[in-house]
Amino acid sequence: KASDQCLKEQSCSTKYRTLRQCVAGKESNFSRATGLEAKDECKSAMEALKQKSLYNCRCKRGMKKEKNCLRIYWSMYQSLQGNDLLEDSPYEPVNSRLSDIFRLAPIVSVEPVLSKGNNCLDAAKACNLNDTCKRFRSAYITPCTSSTSNEICNKRKCHKALRLFFDKVPPKHSYGMLFCSCRDVACTERRRQTIVPVCSYEDREKPNCLNLQESCKKNYICRSRLADFFTNCQPESRSVSSCLKENYADCLLAYSGLIGTVMTPNYIDSNSLSVAPWCDCSNSGNDRDECMKFLNFFQDNTCLKNAIQAFGNGTDVNVWQPILPVQTTTATTTTASRLKNTGSETTNNEIPTHNDSPACANLQAQKKRKSNESVDTELCLNENAIGKDNTAGVSTSHISSENSLALPRSFYLSTPLTLMTLALSLCLFLSSSVVL
């Protein structure tokens, strides 16, 4: 729309055509013939277009004319962005939340601790019960598993069908198969096989990652999806989620958008959540550090790993407990870990549980973020004193003449407020005994 509007204006149209020549003519006679004069003209065209709507336009992932829209975007920005890991996403921000997906997907909101089955198998069954998911899944299974005379499959058709699957199928189904929580190798291997890696992922030889990146940048779709991944899965150790943008859903959307391109990533093995495209850093020469930086953005990306864990466990950024039905009996509640994962990595998607109740943990975390001082756990006394079970399964008794005085661990703190509360409770207990 911005391009059509610009072409209708004489001044904008002239500058836009000049800029497109600047981008396309970097290695052509246009740039060599005019030299410095061309550079000044290109700079002038860009400065003029910064005042037009064309400068701020974005595209929608999976839109009907996506490739054409992305071509227009990169004609504007190709000459401006130098660092590949800092390229802006050409896509309109979605700003979705995992919690929104959970409300629509009972299968992925089931707490993995309570599930003894194969969550990835359950997700595949759920996909077959949904007409859209079943149709697009069958559409990629066929080309990804059909061998040709010279090749194991038609990779181009396989990739195109995979892109359609992740662009068209609701996340509650597509994510359910790709990011399902696992507790055994059979489940993790099924998760790894979701995209039929023998066709869509693996190849006879592993190319150098920088060469693969250059190949990706020659395709509008691949370059855009890679830039989107860099934007939305950027790690940040100081953030609560380990993500710069504090949004797990946007990171998972960006990751799934890479599937079906030459940069298709997948789980490296069945024993971890580490992912990578089909490439390595051998034969990198003096560019080895740059190559490892690119590869590690996939393999050691704490933002992406936490996002995958969160989806598998039914949690989200700032959502301190899974979206589960209210329980009237004692139950163990799994909550999302808001600390950077520095321990050993397990084979499942589980996030460690807290010993405090979700509401208490949330309150403590909020106070910790405001100051570096320790948090007084008496702030959680009101919730424990009304007879609720805490997360570790330690029950608290009502203060009455019929029950013994059983107080939670957080009650025994050496603070004046706690001692006063304890004294008041004892008085109430003795008073009730006298009355009886």
Coordinates of C-alpha atoms in Angstrom, one line a residue:
K1 CA 0.0 0.0 0.0
A2 CA 2.8 2.4 0.9
S3 CA 4.5 1.6 -2.4
D4 CA 1.4 2.2 -4.5
Q5 CA 0.9 5.5 -2.6
C6 CA 4.4 6.6 -3.3
L7 CA 4.3 5.8 -7.0
K8 CA 1.3 8.1 -7.3
E9 CA 3.3 11.0 -6.0
Q10 CA 5.8 12.4 -8.5
S11 CA 8.5 13.4 -6.0
C12 CA 8.2 10.2 -4.0
S13 CA 8.2 8.0 -7.1
T14 CA 11.4 9.6 -8.5
K15 CA 13.3 9.2 -5.2
Y16 CA 12.0 5.6 -4.8
R17 CA 13.2 4.5 -8.3
T18 CA 16.5 6.2 -7.6
L19 CA 16.9 4.2 -4.4
R20 CA 16.0 0.9 -6.1
Q21 CA 18.8 1.6 -8.7
C22 CA 21.2 2.3 -5.8
V23 CA 20.5 -1.0 -4.2
A24 CA 20.4 -3.1 -7.4
G25 CA 23.4 -1.2 -8.9
K26 CA 26.0 -1.7 -6.3
E27 CA 28.1 -3.9 -8.5
S28 CA 26.7 -2.6 -11.9
N29 CA 27.8 0.1 -14.3
F30 CA 25.5 2.5 -12.5
S31 CA 27.6 2.7 -9.4
R32 CA 31.0 2.6 -11.2
A33 CA 30.1 5.2 -13.8
T34 CA 28.8 7.9 -11.5
G35 CA 31.0 7.3 -8.4
L36 CA 30.7 9.9 -5.7
E37 CA 27.9 11.6 -7.5
A38 CA 25.8 8.4 -7.3
K39 CA 26.5 8.0 -3.6
D40 CA 25.3 11.5 -2.9
E41 CA 22.2 10.9 -5.0
C42 CA 21.4 7.7 -3.2
K43 CA 21.8 9.4 0.2
S44 CA 19.6 12.2 -0.9
A45 CA 16.9 9.7 -2.1
M46 CA 17.0 7.9 1.2
E47 CA 16.7 11.1 3.3
A48 CA 13.7 12.2 1.2
L49 CA 12.0 8.8 1.6
K50 CA 12.4 8.9 5.4
Q51 CA 9.6 11.4 5.4
K52 CA 7.2 9.0 3.5
S53 CA 5.0 6.2 4.8
L54 CA 7.2 3.8 2.7
Y55 CA 10.0 4.2 5.2
N56 CA 8.0 2.7 8.1
C57 CA 6.0 0.1 6.2
R58 CA 6.0 -3.6 7.4
C59 CA 4.7 -6.9 6.1
K60 CA 2.5 -9.6 7.5
R61 CA 3.9 -13.1 7.7
G62 CA 2.1 -15.5 5.5
M63 CA 0.2 -12.7 3.6
K64 CA -0.9 -13.3 0.0
K65 CA 1.8 -11.1 -1.5
E66 CA 4.4 -11.6 1.2
K67 CA 7.4 -12.0 -1.2
N68 CA 6.5 -8.8 -3.1
C69 CA 6.0 -6.9 0.1
L70 CA 9.4 -8.1 1.5
R71 CA 11.1 -7.1 -1.8
I72 CA 9.8 -3.5 -1.3
Y73 CA 11.0 -3.6 2.3
W74 CA 14.5 -4.7 1.6
S75 CA 14.8 -2.3 -1.3
M76 CA 14.4 0.4 1.4
Y77 CA 16.6 -1.1 4.1
Q78 CA 19.2 -3.3 2.4
S79 CA 21.7 -0.5 2.2
L80 CA 21.1 0.7 5.7
Q81 CA 21.7 -2.4 7.8
G82 CA 25.3 -3.7 8.1
N83 CA 25.3 -6.1 11.1
D84 CA 23.4 -9.2 10.2
L85 CA 22.6 -10.0 13.8
L86 CA 21.0 -6.6 14.3
E87 CA 18.8 -6.5 11.2
D88 CA 15.3 -5.3 12.0
S89 CA 12.4 -7.6 11.5
P90 CA 10.4 -6.6 8.3
Y91 CA 7.2 -8.1 9.9
E92 CA 4.5 -6.3 11.8
P93 CA 4.8 -7.0 15.5
V94 CA 2.3 -9.6 16.7
N95 CA 2.6 -9.1 20.4
S96 CA 0.8 -12.4 21.2
R97 CA 1.2 -14.2 24.5
L98 CA 1.6 -17.9 25.3
S99 CA -1.1 -17.6 27.9
D100 CA -3.5 -16.7 25.0
I101 CA -2.6 -20.0 23.3
F102 CA -3.1 -22.0 26.5
R103 CA -6.6 -20.8 26.9
L104 CA -7.4 -22.3 23.5
A105 CA -5.4 -25.4 23.9
P106 CA -6.3 -27.8 26.8
I107 CA -3.8 -30.4 25.5
V108 CA -0.8 -28.2 26.1
S109 CA -2.0 -26.7 29.4
V110 CA -2.0 -30.1 31.1
E111 CA 0.8 -30.1 33.7
P112 CA 3.7 -32.3 32.5
V113 CA 4.4 -33.5 36.0
L114 CA 1.0 -35.1 36.1
S115 CA 1.2 -36.5 32.6
K116 CA 2.7 -39.9 32.2
G117 CA 2.0 -40.3 28.5
N118 CA 3.8 -39.1 25.4
N119 CA 2.8 -35.4 25.0
C120 CA 4.2 -35.3 21.4
L121 CA 2.0 -38.3 20.5
D122 CA -1.0 -36.7 22.1
A123 CA -0.3 -33.5 20.2
A124 CA -0.2 -35.4 16.9
K125 CA -3.5 -37.1 17.7
A126 CA -5.0 -33.7 18.5
C127 CA -3.8 -32.4 15.1
N128 CA -5.5 -35.3 13.3
L129 CA -8.8 -34.3 15.0
N130 CA -8.5 -30.8 13.7
D131 CA -9.4 -30.4 10.0
T132 CA -7.0 -27.5 9.3
C133 CA -4.1 -29.1 11.1
K134 CA -4.7 -32.5 9.5
R135 CA -4.9 -31.1 6.0
F136 CA -1.7 -29.0 6.2
R137 CA 0.2 -31.8 8.0
S138 CA -0.7 -34.3 5.3
A139 CA 0.3 -31.7 2.7
Y140 CA 3.9 -31.6 4.0
I141 CA 4.2 -35.3 5.0
T142 CA 3.7 -36.4 1.3
P143 CA 6.4 -34.3 -0.4
C144 CA 8.8 -34.7 2.6
T145 CA 8.6 -38.5 2.5
S146 CA 8.3 -39.1 -1.3
S147 CA 11.6 -40.0 -2.9
T148 CA 12.5 -39.1 -6.4
S149 CA 14.8 -40.8 -8.9
N150 CA 17.9 -38.9 -7.8
E151 CA 17.0 -37.5 -4.4
I152 CA 15.5 -38.8 -1.2
C153 CA 12.7 -36.3 -1.5
N154 CA 11.7 -33.0 -3.2
K155 CA 13.2 -30.6 -0.7
R156 CA 11.8 -27.5 -2.4
K157 CA 8.2 -28.8 -2.2
C158 CA 8.8 -30.1 1.3
H159 CA 10.0 -26.7 2.5
K160 CA 7.1 -24.8 0.8
A161 CA 4.6 -27.2 2.5
L162 CA 6.3 -26.8 5.9
R163 CA 6.1 -23.0 5.6
L164 CA 2.4 -23.3 4.9
F165 CA 1.8 -25.6 7.8
F166 CA 3.4 -23.2 10.4
D167 CA 1.9 -20.1 8.7
K168 CA -1.7 -21.4 8.5
V169 CA -2.2 -23.9 11.4
P170 CA -3.1 -22.4 14.8
P171 CA -0.1 -22.4 17.2
K172 CA -2.1 -24.6 19.7
H173 CA -1.7 -27.5 17.3
S174 CA 1.6 -26.7 15.4
Y175 CA 3.5 -25.7 18.6
G176 CA 2.0 -28.7 20.4
M177 CA 3.9 -31.0 18.1
L178 CA 7.1 -28.9 17.8
F179 CA 7.5 -27.8 21.4
C180 CA 5.8 -30.6 23.4
S181 CA 7.2 -31.4 26.8
C182 CA 9.0 -34.7 27.1
R183 CA 10.2 -37.0 29.8
D184 CA 11.7 -39.9 27.8
V185 CA 13.7 -40.4 24.6
A186 CA 10.8 -41.8 22.7
C187 CA 9.0 -38.5 23.1
T188 CA 12.0 -36.3 22.3
E189 CA 12.8 -38.3 19.2
R190 CA 9.2 -37.9 18.0
R191 CA 9.5 -34.2 18.6
R192 CA 12.7 -34.1 16.6
Q193 CA 11.1 -35.9 13.7
T194 CA 8.1 -33.5 13.5
I195 CA 9.5 -31.7 10.5
V196 CA 10.7 -34.9 8.7
P197 CA 14.4 -33.8 9.1
V198 CA 15.7 -36.5 6.7
C199 CA 14.3 -34.3 3.9
S200 CA 13.7 -30.8 5.3
Y201 CA 16.8 -30.5 7.5
E202 CA 19.7 -32.9 6.7
D203 CA 21.8 -33.0 3.6
R204 CA 24.7 -35.0 2.3
E205 CA 27.3 -32.4 3.6
K206 CA 27.2 -29.7 6.1
P207 CA 28.0 -26.3 4.6
N208 CA 29.7 -23.5 6.5
C209 CA 27.2 -21.5 8.5
L210 CA 28.4 -18.2 7.1
N211 CA 28.0 -19.5 3.6
L212 CA 24.5 -20.8 4.5
Q213 CA 23.7 -17.3 5.8
E214 CA 24.8 -15.7 2.6
S215 CA 22.6 -18.1 0.7
C216 CA 19.7 -17.3 3.0
K217 CA 20.1 -13.5 2.4
K218 CA 19.6 -14.0 -1.3
N219 CA 16.0 -15.1 -0.7
Y220 CA 13.5 -12.5 0.5
I221 CA 11.6 -15.0 2.6
C222 CA 14.6 -16.6 4.3
R223 CA 16.3 -13.3 5.0
S224 CA 13.2 -11.8 6.5
R225 CA 12.5 -14.9 8.7
L226 CA 16.1 -14.9 9.9
A227 CA 16.0 -11.2 10.8
D228 CA 12.7 -11.8 12.6
F229 CA 14.4 -14.6 14.6
F230 CA 17.3 -12.3 15.5
T231 CA 14.9 -9.6 16.6
N232 CA 12.4 -11.6 18.7
C233 CA 14.8 -14.3 20.2
Q234 CA 17.6 -11.9 21.3
P235 CA 18.8 -13.1 24.7
E236 CA 19.2 -10.7 27.6
S237 CA 20.7 -12.2 30.8
R238 CA 19.4 -9.3 33.0
S239 CA 15.7 -9.8 32.0
V240 CA 13.3 -12.0 33.9
S241 CA 12.7 -14.3 30.9
S242 CA 16.3 -14.1 29.5
C243 CA 14.7 -12.5 26.4
L244 CA 15.3 -8.9 25.5
K245 CA 11.7 -8.4 24.4
E246 CA 10.2 -10.4 27.4
N247 CA 7.9 -12.3 25.0
Y248 CA 8.1 -16.1 24.6
A249 CA 5.3 -16.3 22.0
D250 CA 7.0 -13.9 19.6
C251 CA 10.2 -15.9 19.9
L252 CA 8.5 -19.2 19.1
L253 CA 6.7 -17.6 16.2
A254 CA 10.0 -16.3 14.8
Y255 CA 11.7 -19.7 15.3
S256 CA 8.9 -21.6 13.6
G257 CA 9.0 -19.1 10.7
L258 CA 12.5 -20.3 9.8
I259 CA 11.3 -23.9 9.2
G260 CA 10.8 -24.4 5.5
T261 CA 13.8 -22.1 4.4
V262 CA 17.4 -23.0 3.7
M263 CA 18.0 -21.9 7.3
T264 CA 15.6 -24.6 8.7
P265 CA 16.6 -25.4 12.3
N266 CA 15.9 -28.5 14.3
Y267 CA 16.8 -30.2 17.6
I268 CA 20.4 -31.3 17.4
D269 CA 19.7 -34.6 19.2
S270 CA 17.1 -36.3 21.4
N271 CA 18.9 -35.4 24.7
S272 CA 18.6 -31.6 24.8
L273 CA 16.7 -28.5 23.7
S274 CA 19.6 -27.2 21.7
V275 CA 18.7 -26.4 18.1
A276 CA 20.8 -25.4 15.0
P277 CA 20.5 -25.1 11.3
W278 CA 22.3 -27.8 9.2
C279 CA 25.7 -26.2 9.2
D280 CA 29.0 -26.0 11.1
C281 CA 32.0 -23.7 11.4
S282 CA 34.7 -25.9 9.7
N283 CA 36.7 -24.1 7.1
S284 CA 35.9 -20.7 8.5
G285 CA 39.5 -19.4 8.4
N286 CA 39.7 -16.0 9.9
D287 CA 35.9 -15.8 10.2
R288 CA 35.6 -18.6 12.8
D289 CA 34.6 -16.2 15.6
E290 CA 31.9 -14.6 13.5
C291 CA 30.7 -18.1 12.4
M292 CA 30.6 -19.4 16.0
K293 CA 28.7 -16.3 17.1
F294 CA 26.1 -17.0 14.5
L295 CA 25.8 -20.7 15.3
N296 CA 25.7 -20.1 19.1
F297 CA 22.8 -17.8 18.6
F298 CA 20.9 -21.0 17.9
Q299 CA 22.6 -23.6 20.0
D300 CA 23.1 -21.6 23.2
N301 CA 20.1 -19.2 23.1
T302 CA 18.7 -19.1 26.6
C303 CA 15.7 -17.0 25.4
L304 CA 14.7 -19.7 22.9
K305 CA 15.3 -22.6 25.3
N306 CA 13.2 -20.8 28.1
A307 CA 10.4 -20.1 25.6
I308 CA 10.3 -23.8 24.5
Q309 CA 10.3 -24.9 28.2
A310 CA 7.6 -22.4 29.1
F311 CA 5.3 -23.6 26.3
G312 CA 5.8 -27.3 27.3
N313 CA 5.0 -26.5 30.9
G314 CA 2.0 -24.2 30.3
T315 CA 3.7 -21.1 31.7
D316 CA 4.5 -17.6 30.3
V317 CA 6.4 -14.5 31.1
N318 CA 4.9 -13.0 34.2
V319 CA 2.4 -15.9 34.5
W320 CA 3.4 -17.6 37.7
Q321 CA 1.4 -20.8 37.4
P322 CA 0.0 -22.9 34.5
I323 CA -3.5 -22.2 33.2
L324 CA -5.1 -25.1 35.0
P325 CA -8.6 -25.7 36.4
V326 CA -9.1 -24.6 40.0
Q327 CA -8.3 -27.5 42.3
T328 CA -10.1 -28.1 45.6
T329 CA -7.7 -30.8 46.8
T330 CA -3.9 -30.7 47.6
A331 CA -1.9 -30.5 44.3
T332 CA 1.6 -29.7 43.4
T333 CA 1.7 -26.5 41.3
T334 CA 4.5 -26.0 38.7
T335 CA 5.5 -22.5 38.1
A336 CA 7.8 -20.9 35.6
S337 CA 11.4 -20.3 36.7
R338 CA 12.3 -16.6 36.3
L339 CA 16.0 -17.1 36.9
K340 CA 18.5 -17.8 34.2
N341 CA 19.0 -21.5 33.7
T342 CA 22.6 -22.2 34.8
G343 CA 22.2 -25.8 35.9
S344 CA 22.5 -28.9 33.8
E345 CA 20.0 -29.3 31.0
T346 CA 17.5 -32.1 31.2
T347 CA 15.8 -34.0 28.4
N348 CA 12.4 -32.5 29.0
N349 CA 10.8 -29.1 29.0
E350 CA 10.2 -28.9 32.7
I351 CA 10.9 -25.7 34.6
P352 CA 11.9 -26.1 38.3
T353 CA 9.2 -25.6 40.8
H354 CA 9.4 -23.0 43.6
N355 CA 8.9 -23.9 47.3
D356 CA 6.6 -20.9 47.8
S357 CA 3.1 -20.6 46.6
P358 CA 2.7 -18.9 43.2
A359 CA 1.2 -15.7 44.7
C360 CA 3.9 -15.5 47.3
A361 CA 6.6 -16.2 44.8
N362 CA 5.2 -13.5 42.5
L363 CA 5.1 -11.0 45.4
Q364 CA 8.7 -11.8 46.4
A365 CA 10.0 -11.6 42.9
Q366 CA 8.4 -8.2 42.4
K367 CA 9.9 -6.9 45.6
K368 CA 13.3 -8.3 44.7
R369 CA 13.2 -6.5 41.4
K370 CA 12.6 -3.2 43.2
S371 CA 15.5 -3.6 45.6
N372 CA 18.4 -5.8 46.3
E373 CA 17.3 -6.3 49.9
S374 CA 16.0 -9.6 51.2
V375 CA 12.3 -10.2 51.1
D376 CA 10.4 -10.8 54.3
T377 CA 8.3 -13.9 53.8
E378 CA 5.8 -12.7 56.4
L379 CA 4.1 -11.0 53.5
C380 CA 2.7 -14.4 52.6
L381 CA 1.2 -15.1 56.0
N382 CA -2.3 -14.1 55.2
E383 CA -2.6 -16.6 52.4
N384 CA -1.1 -19.5 54.5
A385 CA -3.1 -18.7 57.6
I386 CA -6.5 -19.3 56.0
G387 CA -5.7 -23.0 55.5
K388 CA -4.4 -23.1 52.0
D389 CA -1.8 -25.7 51.0
N390 CA 1.6 -24.3 50.0
T391 CA 3.4 -25.5 46.9
A392 CA 5.7 -27.9 48.6
G393 CA 2.6 -29.8 50.0
V394 CA 3.1 -28.6 53.6
S395 CA -0.4 -28.1 55.0
T396 CA -1.4 -25.4 57.5
S397 CA -4.0 -25.9 60.2
H398 CA -6.8 -23.6 61.2
I399 CA -6.4 -22.0 64.6
S400 CA -9.2 -23.4 66.6
S401 CA -10.0 -25.4 69.7
E402 CA -10.3 -28.6 67.7
N403 CA -7.0 -28.4 65.9
S404 CA -3.4 -28.2 67.2
L405 CA -1.5 -25.0 66.4
A406 CA 0.4 -26.0 63.2
L407 CA 2.0 -23.0 61.6
P408 CA 3.9 -22.8 58.2
R409 CA 7.6 -22.5 58.1
S410 CA 7.5 -18.9 56.9
F411 CA 5.8 -18.0 60.2
Y412 CA 8.9 -18.6 62.3
L413 CA 10.9 -15.5 61.4
S414 CA 12.8 -13.4 63.8
T415 CA 11.0 -10.1 63.1
P416 CA 8.9 -8.0 65.5
L417 CA 5.8 -8.3 63.2
T418 CA 6.0 -12.1 63.2
L419 CA 6.4 -12.3 67.0
M420 CA 3.5 -10.0 67.5
T421 CA 1.3 -12.1 65.2
L422 CA 2.4 -15.2 67.0
A423 CA 1.5 -13.7 70.4
L424 CA -1.9 -12.6 69.1
S425 CA -2.6 -16.1 67.7
L426 CA -1.7 -17.7 71.1
C427 CA -4.0 -15.3 72.9
L428 CA -6.9 -16.2 70.6
F429 CA -6.1 -19.9 71.1
L430 CA -6.1 -19.5 74.9
S431 CA -9.2 -17.4 74.8
S432 CA -11.1 -20.0 72.8
S433 CA -10.0 -22.7 75.2
V434 CA -11.2 -20.8 78.3
V435 CA -14.6 -20.2 76.7
L436 CA -14.9 -23.9 76.0

